[in-house]
XYZ file of C-alpha atoms in Angstrom:
739
model
C -0.090 0.018 -0.051
C 1.434 3.283 -1.052
C 1.348 6.494 1.137
C -2.021 7.673 -0.571
C -3.589 4.379 0.599
C -2.575 5.118 4.213
C -4.749 8.343 4.135
C -8.082 8.213 5.679
C -9.810 10.187 2.927
C -10.376 7.213 0.466
C -13.193 7.342 -2.052
C -16.261 5.048 -1.527
C -15.562 1.794 -3.137
C -18.359 -0.651 -3.548
C -17.373 -3.966 -5.137
C -20.080 -5.188 -7.488
C -21.928 -8.100 -6.114
C -21.634 -11.587 -7.722
C -24.838 -11.805 -9.793
C -24.764 -15.393 -10.028
C -24.114 -15.886 -6.414
C -27.080 -13.675 -5.455
C -29.361 -15.561 -7.872
C -28.455 -18.827 -6.126
C -29.205 -17.563 -2.743
C -32.761 -18.685 -2.088
C -33.801 -20.072 1.265
C -36.935 -21.209 2.905
C -37.997 -19.348 6.145
C -40.822 -20.410 8.436
C -43.220 -17.801 9.540
C -41.987 -15.864 12.644
C -43.822 -15.253 15.790
C -43.907 -12.279 17.902
C -40.519 -12.580 19.640
C -38.656 -13.158 16.447
C -38.833 -9.443 15.637
C -36.454 -8.745 18.406
C -34.161 -11.720 17.768
C -33.732 -11.278 14.031
C -30.462 -9.818 12.986
C -30.427 -10.685 9.402
C -30.267 -7.761 6.818
C -32.605 -9.600 4.334
C -35.728 -7.420 4.259
C -38.221 -10.268 4.199
C -37.560 -10.460 8.021
C -38.700 -6.844 8.212
C -41.561 -6.706 5.618
C -44.019 -9.510 6.101
C -45.545 -10.729 2.796
C -49.187 -10.865 1.954
C -51.278 -13.947 2.427
C -51.293 -16.495 -0.311
C -47.796 -15.553 -1.628
C -46.067 -18.846 -2.451
C -42.859 -18.475 -4.186
C -40.366 -15.580 -4.122
C -37.583 -15.000 -6.513
C -35.293 -12.232 -7.297
C -36.706 -9.471 -9.436
C -33.699 -8.219 -11.567
C -35.722 -7.015 -14.597
C -35.203 -3.318 -13.644
C -31.677 -3.498 -12.212
C -28.111 -4.171 -13.373
C -25.582 -6.573 -12.026
C -24.760 -5.985 -8.337
C -28.154 -4.639 -7.430
C -30.066 -7.839 -6.661
C -31.024 -8.674 -3.229
C -31.470 -12.018 -1.650
C -35.013 -13.312 -0.875
C -36.710 -15.787 1.372
C -39.892 -17.772 0.980
C -42.679 -17.661 3.421
C -44.976 -20.620 3.642
C -48.213 -20.771 1.691
C -51.144 -19.321 3.465
C -48.986 -17.000 5.693
C -51.256 -14.018 6.724
C -50.294 -10.484 7.443
C -48.083 -9.608 10.339
C -49.631 -10.150 13.706
C -51.102 -7.008 15.264
C -48.525 -7.005 17.896
C -45.674 -6.959 15.237
C -47.257 -4.398 12.983
C -48.218 -2.311 15.933
C -44.729 -2.387 17.329
C -43.462 -0.783 14.195
C -46.370 1.855 14.081
C -45.716 4.703 16.409
C -43.366 7.234 14.861
C -42.355 10.557 16.533
C -40.484 13.031 14.326
C -36.624 13.619 14.705
C -35.394 17.129 15.649
C -33.187 17.101 12.661
C -35.793 15.880 10.129
C -38.381 18.455 11.540
C -35.843 21.223 10.905
C -34.754 20.220 7.498
C -37.667 18.583 5.816
C -41.204 19.590 4.812
C -43.116 17.503 7.231
C -46.904 18.351 7.314
C -48.765 19.468 10.371
C -50.668 16.167 10.304
C -47.340 14.245 10.635
C -46.660 16.087 13.820
C -49.205 14.049 15.563
C -47.218 10.749 14.965
C -46.721 8.386 17.785
C -44.032 8.162 20.422
C -41.536 5.728 18.885
C -39.646 7.387 16.088
C -36.752 7.146 13.862
C -34.365 7.616 16.800
C -35.726 4.662 18.477
C -33.290 2.018 19.624
C -34.738 -1.088 18.149
C -37.746 -1.619 20.418
C -41.280 -0.152 20.248
C -43.703 0.988 23.036
C -47.019 -0.358 23.782
C -48.543 2.777 22.910
C -47.245 2.202 19.451
C -48.927 -1.240 19.377
C -52.248 0.301 20.318
C -51.829 3.019 17.636
C -51.116 0.321 15.070
C -54.275 -1.692 16.081
C -56.456 1.499 15.994
C -55.193 2.367 12.654
C -56.116 -0.866 11.195
C -59.836 -0.140 11.844
C -59.984 3.447 12.232
C -60.616 6.230 9.813
C -59.552 9.845 9.333
C -56.178 11.568 8.817
C -55.354 11.729 12.438
C -55.961 8.026 12.859
C -53.853 7.197 9.740
C -50.966 9.225 11.054
C -51.070 7.792 14.467
C -51.343 4.330 13.169
C -48.596 4.585 10.461
C -47.184 1.206 9.774
C -44.740 -0.262 7.114
C -46.130 -0.844 3.764
C -45.635 -4.707 3.701
C -46.116 -4.773 -0.031
C -46.245 -2.275 -2.934
C -48.586 -3.267 -5.626
C -47.975 -6.722 -6.406
C -44.302 -6.759 -5.255
C -42.922 -7.408 -1.769
C -39.867 -5.573 -0.617
C -38.188 -8.970 -0.582
C -38.689 -9.016 -4.350
C -37.045 -5.759 -4.899
C -33.367 -4.921 -5.389
C -31.489 -2.762 -2.995
C -31.656 0.082 -5.446
C -35.502 -0.196 -5.798
C -35.954 -0.540 -1.947
C -33.681 2.576 -1.569
C -35.906 4.523 -4.115
C -39.028 3.745 -2.190
C -37.399 4.616 1.163
C -36.263 7.941 -0.390
C -39.863 8.756 -1.476
C -41.168 7.893 2.018
C -38.445 10.223 3.602
C -39.209 13.088 1.134
C -42.929 13.096 2.278
C -41.854 13.722 5.830
C -42.543 11.937 9.052
C -43.628 9.452 9.898
C -41.380 6.852 8.095
C -42.443 3.523 9.292
C -40.615 1.628 6.370
C -37.296 3.224 7.050
C -37.824 2.809 10.836
C -38.473 -1.004 10.369
C -35.321 -1.391 8.242
C -33.316 0.671 10.805
C -34.479 -1.664 13.620
C -32.830 -4.575 11.707
C -29.802 -2.770 10.303
C -28.932 -1.154 13.836
C -30.017 -4.087 15.922
C -27.218 -3.930 18.664
C -27.198 -7.583 18.916
C -25.788 -7.818 15.402
C -22.055 -7.378 14.952
C -21.273 -3.827 13.941
C -18.967 -5.015 11.122
C -21.589 -7.070 9.460
C -20.888 -6.409 5.632
C -24.344 -6.823 4.632
C -25.571 -4.237 6.942
C -22.910 -1.797 5.956
C -23.594 -2.337 2.244
C -27.355 -1.927 2.760
C -26.704 1.402 4.603
C -24.785 2.718 1.597
C -27.469 1.847 -0.754
C -30.247 3.220 1.379
C -28.390 6.561 1.836
C -27.969 6.665 -2.061
C -31.729 6.916 -2.314
C -32.418 4.918 -5.402
C -28.952 5.497 -7.110
C -26.017 3.360 -7.058
C -23.468 4.380 -4.324
C -21.007 5.427 -6.994
C -23.483 7.588 -8.683
C -24.662 9.063 -5.443
C -21.046 9.992 -4.545
C -20.452 11.896 -7.670
C -23.803 13.827 -7.398
C -22.986 14.797 -3.824
C -19.487 15.778 -4.569
C -20.796 18.063 -7.505
C -22.330 20.342 -4.930
C -19.269 20.369 -2.677
C -18.037 23.887 -2.118
C -15.547 23.585 0.703
C -12.691 25.963 1.117
C -10.368 23.717 3.421
C -8.753 20.487 2.572
C -8.846 18.734 6.051
C -7.191 15.582 4.670
C -6.388 13.343 7.662
C -3.341 11.151 7.708
C -2.056 8.473 10.067
C 1.571 8.093 11.268
C 4.376 7.384 8.876
C 2.945 9.316 5.998
C 4.929 11.985 4.154
C 3.696 15.642 4.618
C 5.124 19.152 4.132
C 5.686 22.218 6.311
C 6.272 25.592 4.938
C 7.630 28.058 7.425
C 7.236 30.818 4.826
C 3.493 30.306 4.630
C 2.767 29.014 8.110
C 1.328 31.154 10.809
C 1.450 28.346 13.396
C 4.665 26.330 13.737
C 2.495 23.099 13.680
C 1.182 23.931 10.274
C 1.372 21.000 7.703
C -0.057 20.286 4.313
C -0.552 17.154 2.297
C 1.484 16.229 -0.752
C -1.210 17.091 -3.278
C -1.805 20.557 -1.719
C 1.935 21.235 -1.687
C 2.406 20.333 -5.265
C -0.618 22.411 -6.457
C 0.548 25.429 -4.355
C 3.330 27.792 -5.124
C 6.253 27.403 -2.608
C 9.193 28.366 -4.842
C 11.966 29.633 -2.867
C 10.075 29.122 0.276
C 11.427 27.847 3.524
C 9.828 24.412 3.679
C 10.623 20.933 4.487
C 9.235 17.297 3.765
C 8.866 15.106 6.774
C 7.663 11.689 7.804
C 4.730 12.242 10.194
C 5.224 10.510 13.515
C 2.025 11.172 15.198
C -0.312 11.662 12.192
C -1.851 14.991 11.139
C -4.394 16.866 8.928
C -3.868 19.236 5.994
C -4.244 22.962 6.755
C -4.672 24.134 3.261
C -7.313 26.689 3.026
C -7.316 27.430 6.727
C -6.433 31.254 7.238
C -6.029 30.693 10.904
C -2.967 28.468 10.476
C -1.358 29.570 7.134
C -1.120 32.512 4.830
C -3.546 32.592 1.888
C -0.881 32.905 -0.667
C 0.249 29.361 0.214
C -3.031 27.692 -0.629
C -3.207 25.341 -3.584
C -5.357 25.996 -6.563
C -8.225 23.769 -5.083
C -8.670 25.529 -1.697
C -9.088 29.010 -0.115
C -12.178 31.305 0.021
C -11.379 32.628 -3.427
C -11.629 29.137 -4.906
C -15.312 28.651 -3.752
C -17.644 28.650 -6.786
C -21.270 29.410 -6.945
C -22.943 26.075 -7.310
C -26.597 25.142 -7.975
C -28.750 24.670 -4.772
C -28.835 21.309 -3.331
C -32.032 19.436 -4.129
C -34.283 18.864 -1.078
C -34.525 15.254 -1.640
C -30.868 14.469 -2.265
C -30.020 13.931 1.300
C -33.492 13.039 2.732
C -32.502 9.492 3.769
C -29.185 10.497 5.142
C -30.824 13.093 7.367
C -33.332 10.550 8.589
C -30.779 7.734 9.138
C -27.849 9.568 10.564
C -28.829 9.780 14.196
C -29.321 5.978 14.550
C -26.365 5.323 12.395
C -23.946 7.291 14.739
C -25.700 6.027 17.830
C -24.881 2.418 16.525
C -21.263 3.250 16.852
C -21.680 4.573 20.348
C -23.504 1.259 21.223
C -20.517 -0.700 20.183
C -18.236 1.055 22.721
C -20.831 1.010 25.490
C -21.243 -2.784 24.925
C -17.508 -3.438 25.211
C -16.778 -0.770 27.944
C -16.303 -3.428 30.626
C -13.626 -5.285 28.760
C -9.964 -5.426 29.955
C -7.390 -2.945 28.709
C -5.888 -5.904 26.573
C -9.049 -6.139 24.610
C -9.513 -2.286 23.895
C -7.513 -2.721 20.691
C -9.786 -5.547 19.593
C -12.918 -3.492 20.251
C -11.738 -0.566 18.119
C -10.656 -2.856 15.398
C -13.948 -4.592 15.236
C -15.691 -1.442 14.171
C -13.165 -0.332 11.653
C -15.321 -1.030 8.467
C -18.275 0.777 10.146
C -16.065 3.743 11.066
C -14.595 3.804 7.509
C -18.076 3.948 6.037
C -18.775 7.058 8.133
C -15.440 8.473 6.947
C -16.465 7.843 3.355
C -19.697 9.573 3.801
C -17.757 12.614 5.278
C -15.500 12.571 2.343
C -18.475 13.182 0.002
C -17.930 16.780 0.737
C -19.445 19.675 2.741
C -23.076 19.032 2.360
C -22.925 15.349 3.640
C -20.468 16.498 6.342
C -23.057 19.094 7.559
C -25.588 16.276 8.058
C -23.096 14.397 10.187
C -21.868 17.355 12.355
C -25.429 18.538 12.889
C -26.365 15.274 14.390
C -23.305 15.015 16.462
C -23.668 18.351 18.275
C -27.493 18.308 18.509
C -28.617 18.259 22.147
C -32.127 16.878 21.296
C -30.859 13.891 19.504
C -28.746 12.804 22.458
C -31.608 13.631 24.865
C -33.907 11.337 22.884
C -31.478 8.312 23.072
C -30.795 8.866 26.811
C -34.315 9.668 28.071
C -36.431 7.189 26.020
C -37.553 4.301 28.283
C -36.213 1.029 27.123
C -38.903 -1.546 26.497
C -39.095 -5.004 28.040
C -37.933 -6.810 24.867
C -34.647 -8.380 24.090
C -33.424 -5.298 22.357
C -34.863 -3.167 25.085
C -32.979 -5.039 27.741
C -29.924 -5.050 25.708
C -29.993 -1.284 25.200
C -30.689 -0.728 29.007
C -27.730 -2.877 29.904
C -25.567 -0.737 27.578
C -26.807 2.499 29.027
C -26.057 1.203 32.532
C -22.411 0.066 31.295
C -21.987 3.671 30.062
C -23.019 5.223 33.149
C -20.659 2.786 35.150
C -17.888 3.683 32.845
C -18.262 7.393 33.406
C -18.441 7.009 37.235
C -15.408 4.747 37.253
C -13.274 6.944 34.939
C -10.414 8.681 36.947
C -11.138 12.151 37.999
C -8.591 14.994 38.643
C -7.888 16.160 42.092
C -7.062 19.925 41.516
C -6.284 22.385 44.160
C -9.322 23.518 46.251
C -9.305 26.955 44.680
C -9.694 25.503 41.128
C -12.300 22.769 41.822
C -14.971 25.025 40.340
C -13.359 25.299 36.899
C -15.794 23.621 34.367
C -12.922 21.544 32.991
C -11.850 20.184 36.274
C -15.213 19.024 37.461
C -15.306 15.747 39.428
C -17.854 14.117 37.122
C -18.279 14.167 33.360
C -21.723 15.110 31.987
C -22.475 14.473 28.367
C -25.137 16.092 26.383
C -24.321 15.349 22.693
C -23.295 12.312 20.773
C -19.967 14.157 20.108
C -19.216 14.470 23.789
C -19.812 10.747 24.435
C -17.657 9.921 21.437
C -14.780 11.864 23.079
C -15.299 9.965 26.248
C -14.877 6.862 24.517
C -11.887 8.070 22.664
C -10.265 8.658 26.086
C -11.609 5.405 27.606
C -10.230 3.265 24.755
C -6.923 5.118 24.484
C -7.683 7.146 21.406
C -8.099 4.360 18.961
C -6.912 5.358 15.394
C -10.128 4.639 13.662
C -12.142 6.958 16.056
C -9.455 9.542 16.000
C -9.568 9.844 12.178
C -13.324 9.631 12.097
C -13.726 12.739 14.519
C -10.711 14.651 12.820
C -12.079 14.217 9.252
C -14.969 16.540 10.133
C -12.761 19.512 11.132
C -13.346 21.679 8.109
C -16.780 22.289 9.516
C -15.946 25.226 11.836
C -18.949 24.982 14.053
C -18.105 21.321 14.603
C -14.392 22.148 15.282
C -15.421 24.550 18.058
C -17.637 21.958 19.666
C -14.999 19.230 19.403
C -12.286 21.534 20.956
C -14.574 22.566 23.776
C -15.355 18.890 24.420
C -11.602 17.811 24.232
C -10.812 20.581 26.733
C -13.477 19.413 29.146
C -11.950 15.890 29.113
C -8.359 17.109 29.119
C -7.519 16.688 32.711
C -8.104 12.981 32.346
C -5.268 12.644 29.897
C -2.566 12.034 32.716
C -4.568 9.102 34.118
C -5.161 7.525 30.723
C -1.382 7.739 29.964
C -0.338 6.390 33.384
C -2.597 3.335 32.864
C -1.686 2.640 29.260
C 0.153 -0.410 28.119
C 1.597 1.432 25.193
C 2.029 5.060 26.312
C 4.391 5.866 23.346
C 1.568 5.096 20.743
C -1.094 6.706 22.903
C 1.086 9.913 23.303
C 1.218 10.171 19.444
C -2.524 9.661 18.930
C -3.292 12.367 21.680
C -1.112 14.809 19.998
C -2.589 13.911 16.646
C -5.871 15.325 17.809
C -4.807 18.065 20.111
C -2.551 19.785 17.615
C -5.340 20.107 15.174
C -7.576 21.840 17.737
C -4.960 24.102 19.519
C -3.034 25.404 16.307
C -5.921 27.860 15.699
C -5.057 30.942 17.628
C -8.599 32.451 18.009
C -9.963 29.151 19.060
C -7.156 28.436 21.554
C -7.638 31.942 23.022
C -11.427 31.250 23.273
C -10.717 28.010 25.235
C -8.271 29.856 27.436
C -10.813 32.639 28.228
C -13.852 30.412 28.609
C -12.650 27.116 29.939
C -9.343 28.207 31.566
C -7.233 26.027 29.291
C -3.868 27.143 30.537
C -4.946 26.395 34.185
C -6.127 23.050 33.160
C -2.804 22.251 31.235
C -0.500 23.371 34.029
C -2.493 21.609 36.754
C -2.750 18.421 34.876
C 1.086 18.417 34.348
C 1.612 19.300 37.940
C -0.665 16.440 39.107
C 1.108 13.926 37.065
C 4.566 14.861 38.072
C 3.642 15.276 41.701
C 3.028 11.574 41.984
C 6.609 10.694 41.341
C 8.526 13.112 43.660
C 11.359 11.995 45.835
C 13.655 13.941 48.301
C 16.482 15.838 46.688
C 19.939 14.655 47.567
C 21.850 17.839 46.818
C 23.865 19.315 49.661
C 23.113 17.823 53.067
C 20.222 15.308 52.630
C 19.309 15.530 56.344
C 18.727 19.285 56.037
C 17.396 19.246 52.497
C 13.493 19.300 52.354
C 13.185 19.964 48.642
C 11.392 17.331 46.425
C 12.174 16.663 42.810
C 11.048 14.291 40.109
C 12.227 10.657 40.313
C 13.686 10.091 36.886
C 13.739 6.333 37.283
C 9.976 6.173 37.195
C 8.032 4.750 34.166
C 6.278 8.164 33.631
C 9.686 9.617 32.865
C 11.078 6.765 30.781
C 7.960 6.534 28.573
C 7.622 10.277 28.266
C 4.084 10.110 29.526
C 4.251 13.850 30.082
C 5.013 14.690 26.324
C 1.364 15.244 25.079
C 0.746 17.702 27.813
C 3.961 19.816 27.343
C 3.613 19.507 23.583
C 0.080 21.038 23.869
C 1.310 23.717 26.293
C 4.030 24.614 23.844
C 1.514 24.855 20.999
C -0.831 27.132 22.658
C 2.091 29.399 23.828
C 3.167 29.774 20.205
C 0.165 32.113 19.828
C 1.060 35.579 21.097
C -2.427 36.346 22.549
C -2.353 33.161 24.569
C 1.332 33.811 25.674
C 0.349 37.321 26.900
C -2.533 35.905 28.913
C -0.054 33.661 30.584
C 2.391 36.462 31.420
C -0.351 38.744 32.821
C -1.778 36.016 35.145
C 0.234 35.921 38.430
C -1.516 32.643 39.349
C -0.551 30.946 36.211
C 3.134 32.099 36.444
C 3.186 30.982 40.165
C 1.914 27.485 39.213
C 4.354 27.143 36.372
C 7.426 28.062 38.574
C 6.100 25.579 41.195
C 6.353 22.990 38.386
C 9.883 24.047 37.412
C 11.023 23.624 41.047
C 10.209 19.917 40.673
C 12.860 19.772 37.875
C 15.418 21.989 39.763
C 18.336 19.826 40.812
C 16.764 16.506 39.728
C 18.777 13.367 38.899
C 21.795 14.063 40.977
C 25.015 12.454 39.680
C 27.785 11.220 42.070
C 31.292 10.970 40.699
C 32.562 7.450 40.721
C 36.392 7.243 41.622
C 36.788 3.632 42.370
C 35.698 2.089 39.037
C 34.686 2.796 35.574
C 31.054 3.457 34.698
C 30.432 1.567 31.455
C 26.874 2.755 30.810
C 24.896 5.689 31.939
C 21.630 4.811 33.736
C 18.341 5.326 31.721
C 17.412 8.118 34.097
C 20.234 10.196 32.526
C 18.484 10.476 29.189
C 14.989 10.871 30.797
C 16.036 13.754 32.794
C 17.639 15.729 29.805
C 14.612 15.085 27.660
C 12.174 16.193 30.403
C 13.950 19.465 31.059
C 14.219 20.168 27.286
C 10.617 19.439 26.358
C 8.847 20.573 29.569
C 11.084 23.583 30.432
C 13.193 24.861 27.696
C 10.642 24.680 24.888
C 7.887 26.729 26.747
C 10.615 29.193 27.814
C 11.633 29.980 24.122
C 7.967 30.097 23.017
C 7.342 32.867 25.614
C 10.559 34.643 24.785
C 9.712 34.714 21.106
C 6.910 37.157 21.894
C 9.055 39.614 23.879
C 10.970 41.252 21.116
C 10.864 44.904 21.993
C 10.073 47.309 24.856
C 6.383 47.042 24.479
C 6.227 44.228 27.100
C 9.095 45.163 29.217
C 7.110 44.994 32.391
C 6.241 41.422 31.616
C 9.805 40.456 31.136
C 10.565 42.104 34.520
C 7.752 40.165 36.173
C 9.123 36.865 34.936
C 12.613 37.843 36.213
C 11.345 38.755 39.523
C 9.574 35.290 39.849
C 12.811 33.603 38.776
C 14.785 35.291 41.608
C 12.127 34.890 44.243
C 11.656 31.094 43.279
C 15.487 30.615 43.301
C 15.684 32.126 46.729
C 13.063 29.648 47.985
C 14.907 26.761 46.382
C 18.291 27.730 47.945
C 16.463 27.754 51.368
C 14.936 24.465 50.708
C 18.152 22.676 50.017
C 19.747 24.573 52.970
C 22.479 26.165 50.958
C 23.406 29.409 52.891
C 27.151 29.848 51.985
C 28.848 29.968 48.740
C 31.359 27.180 49.540
C 31.252 23.396 49.146
C 32.624 20.647 51.239
C 34.674 17.858 49.603
C 31.627 15.472 49.828
C 29.478 18.035 48.217
C 31.952 18.517 45.346
C 31.612 14.901 44.423
C 27.855 15.327 43.336
C 26.259 17.518 40.738
C 23.063 17.824 38.787
C 22.902 19.166 35.153
C 19.286 20.398 35.603
C 18.695 23.957 36.717
C 15.754 25.280 34.792
C 15.289 28.207 37.212
C 18.776 29.348 36.444
C 18.268 29.129 32.780
C 15.029 30.990 32.817
C 16.777 33.774 34.705
C 19.689 33.938 32.344
C 17.488 33.690 29.177
C 15.145 36.429 30.313
C 17.730 38.743 31.648
C 19.598 38.423 28.271
C 16.359 39.108 26.294
C 15.602 42.071 28.561
C 18.899 43.645 27.917
C 19.537 42.851 24.330
C 16.139 43.205 22.827
C 14.067 45.331 25.201
C 16.544 47.991 26.186
C 16.325 47.415 29.900
C 19.514 48.326 31.864
C 21.259 45.271 33.443
C 21.067 47.026 36.844
C 17.365 46.794 36.776
C 17.103 43.124 36.247
C 20.054 41.695 38.307
C 19.132 40.558 41.909
C 19.303 43.484 44.295
C 20.636 41.293 47.223
C 24.468 41.195 47.005
C 24.726 37.904 48.800
C 22.438 36.188 46.330
C 24.455 36.199 43.206
C 27.355 34.158 44.545
C 24.852 31.544 45.733
C 23.204 31.322 42.283
C 26.521 30.828 40.641
C 27.835 27.832 42.445
C 25.852 25.069 41.090
C 26.217 26.032 37.438
C 29.910 26.464 38.093
C 30.085 23.028 39.798
C 28.923 21.407 36.642
C 31.522 23.171 34.605
C 34.280 22.307 37.067
C 33.285 18.691 37.555
C 32.638 17.653 34.028
């Protein structure tokens, strides 16, 4: 598979069905009783649509269809009557969906439909059965709407006699008329039966044909794409795919574009590089918040949008009707397997890959289909329906109730942050998660199942929709404080770290969106507190100077958190948001944020003390040696340079002075905590040293920036206490002298 095949934006590819094989598939099925409606998980529509009495033989009707459109059929015994009242009635009541009400031309009479609608989870209410029974013998428009039930046969042909294309056309006609849609509801009860494996290929194929609305899936893709008018690329790629980064065109340092957009753009004489993506990414071409417009390719950007014909009202009728249940089926899959062990999480995500790929294929049809999906994901009414509708006492109803309980248990058991008391009221640091949309629950399962690649790609593929992107970012921030716990429990923290950053870098590279999260959800507070909470669990007593008098605690570099770089996603995100000047200025102006950050830096100050060995040769350095250097570089130095990059002139001189004062104050506290009162060392103290003094480096870097770039006199930024400078010089000089 070449690099393009690794991308998640593949076109829909439907293999033509084997005509001969379909013609040979004829089976005999005895008549079902009332309970079989719940147990049946076969996609064959004869199990959904009961045939009229007296129908003896059933064969495939291919007269109006080409190869690959024939559907399998069954035979119901001679003399079979219509569906029993309990079965017909169970499919009768139909409430209207919030989305369908908003975007369809449903009549006022349809608003009187019953209580079990297209959002239903595969079981119907007793009221629906009564409505179906009354409709069979009642008259009048109101009675007909309340008792709407599947059309078990159309003219002389049963649904089971028709091809997928014909069935889809009939369903499309039903959806265009508006609610209720009993035929579609009955089909969905079968296709989205939670007792059926989610990767059932027949189910997935039926969904593609139904959404196509009477066309072949290939024809439908071409038609939908002909109305696509998006300005952003949004192509998502997985790790180990080649991408490009142009520093001339980029606004954010994390900007990246796909191969096609790079080749179609003009980057002659630009400062660009080609790289092999390690964490995965998404193409930023067309996004003015991340890159300059002159770097866009010929296919993207606001100037490349063309005036296209209005979208026909009936083109996406089935997609709008089916989308809530389609997305909820994927949630049901994760609910069902939420109590599995960590070892089986990968298997759970792998088993829904084909289903998720189908959703990605729908998204890749373009802007108009993406809108249908994102509108459903962020709709509160849709989620409220699924969560508040009582589950019936049927097999499916009990199954759904059990899954709902599993979800609630998973939320209650999920690790919660333990922030300082003064920050417990922050929305993103709340003790218990509360979900109000499908998207929010999807993010929860993304965290719970350790960011499965399939789910991450599915969620990221819809980022060109700006409204969805903001909802996704907000939801991600609300779950952000759980990342340390997920990383600590992971069996593969390296892969997990890459997948976390794969998602977060797409969300935080937009400066206006990042600033909005900082102002509304205290994102900077959440990031620093999360990092501090992770590192505070691995503190040990510092051994610099006299251990008996040293009460300073530092990070234990031998712990797995350090060796596996579990902190990397957190510091990477922090560096990303600090690259935005507006966010960095918020940080510099907030004393509480600066104070928390310097408390974190103190955990690194003097860590991983080295003792000179004089008796024997040290053949290999311990693993903690590398872990300590990596941590200081990523968690301390990178944020420092990000902040300094925004202090280039005297405009923000007062902010530079503030940081320098914090450096001096924190260093003074550190010297007291290690009980270092005199600028001299004993022979024993000369034999030990640490390479890691981030507080010293911050002081040196900001003093240099203040003097050389901001025009501040050196006398204004040096410590005013004369005894302090010699004390500050000893530990850096010890490293120079000892090594």
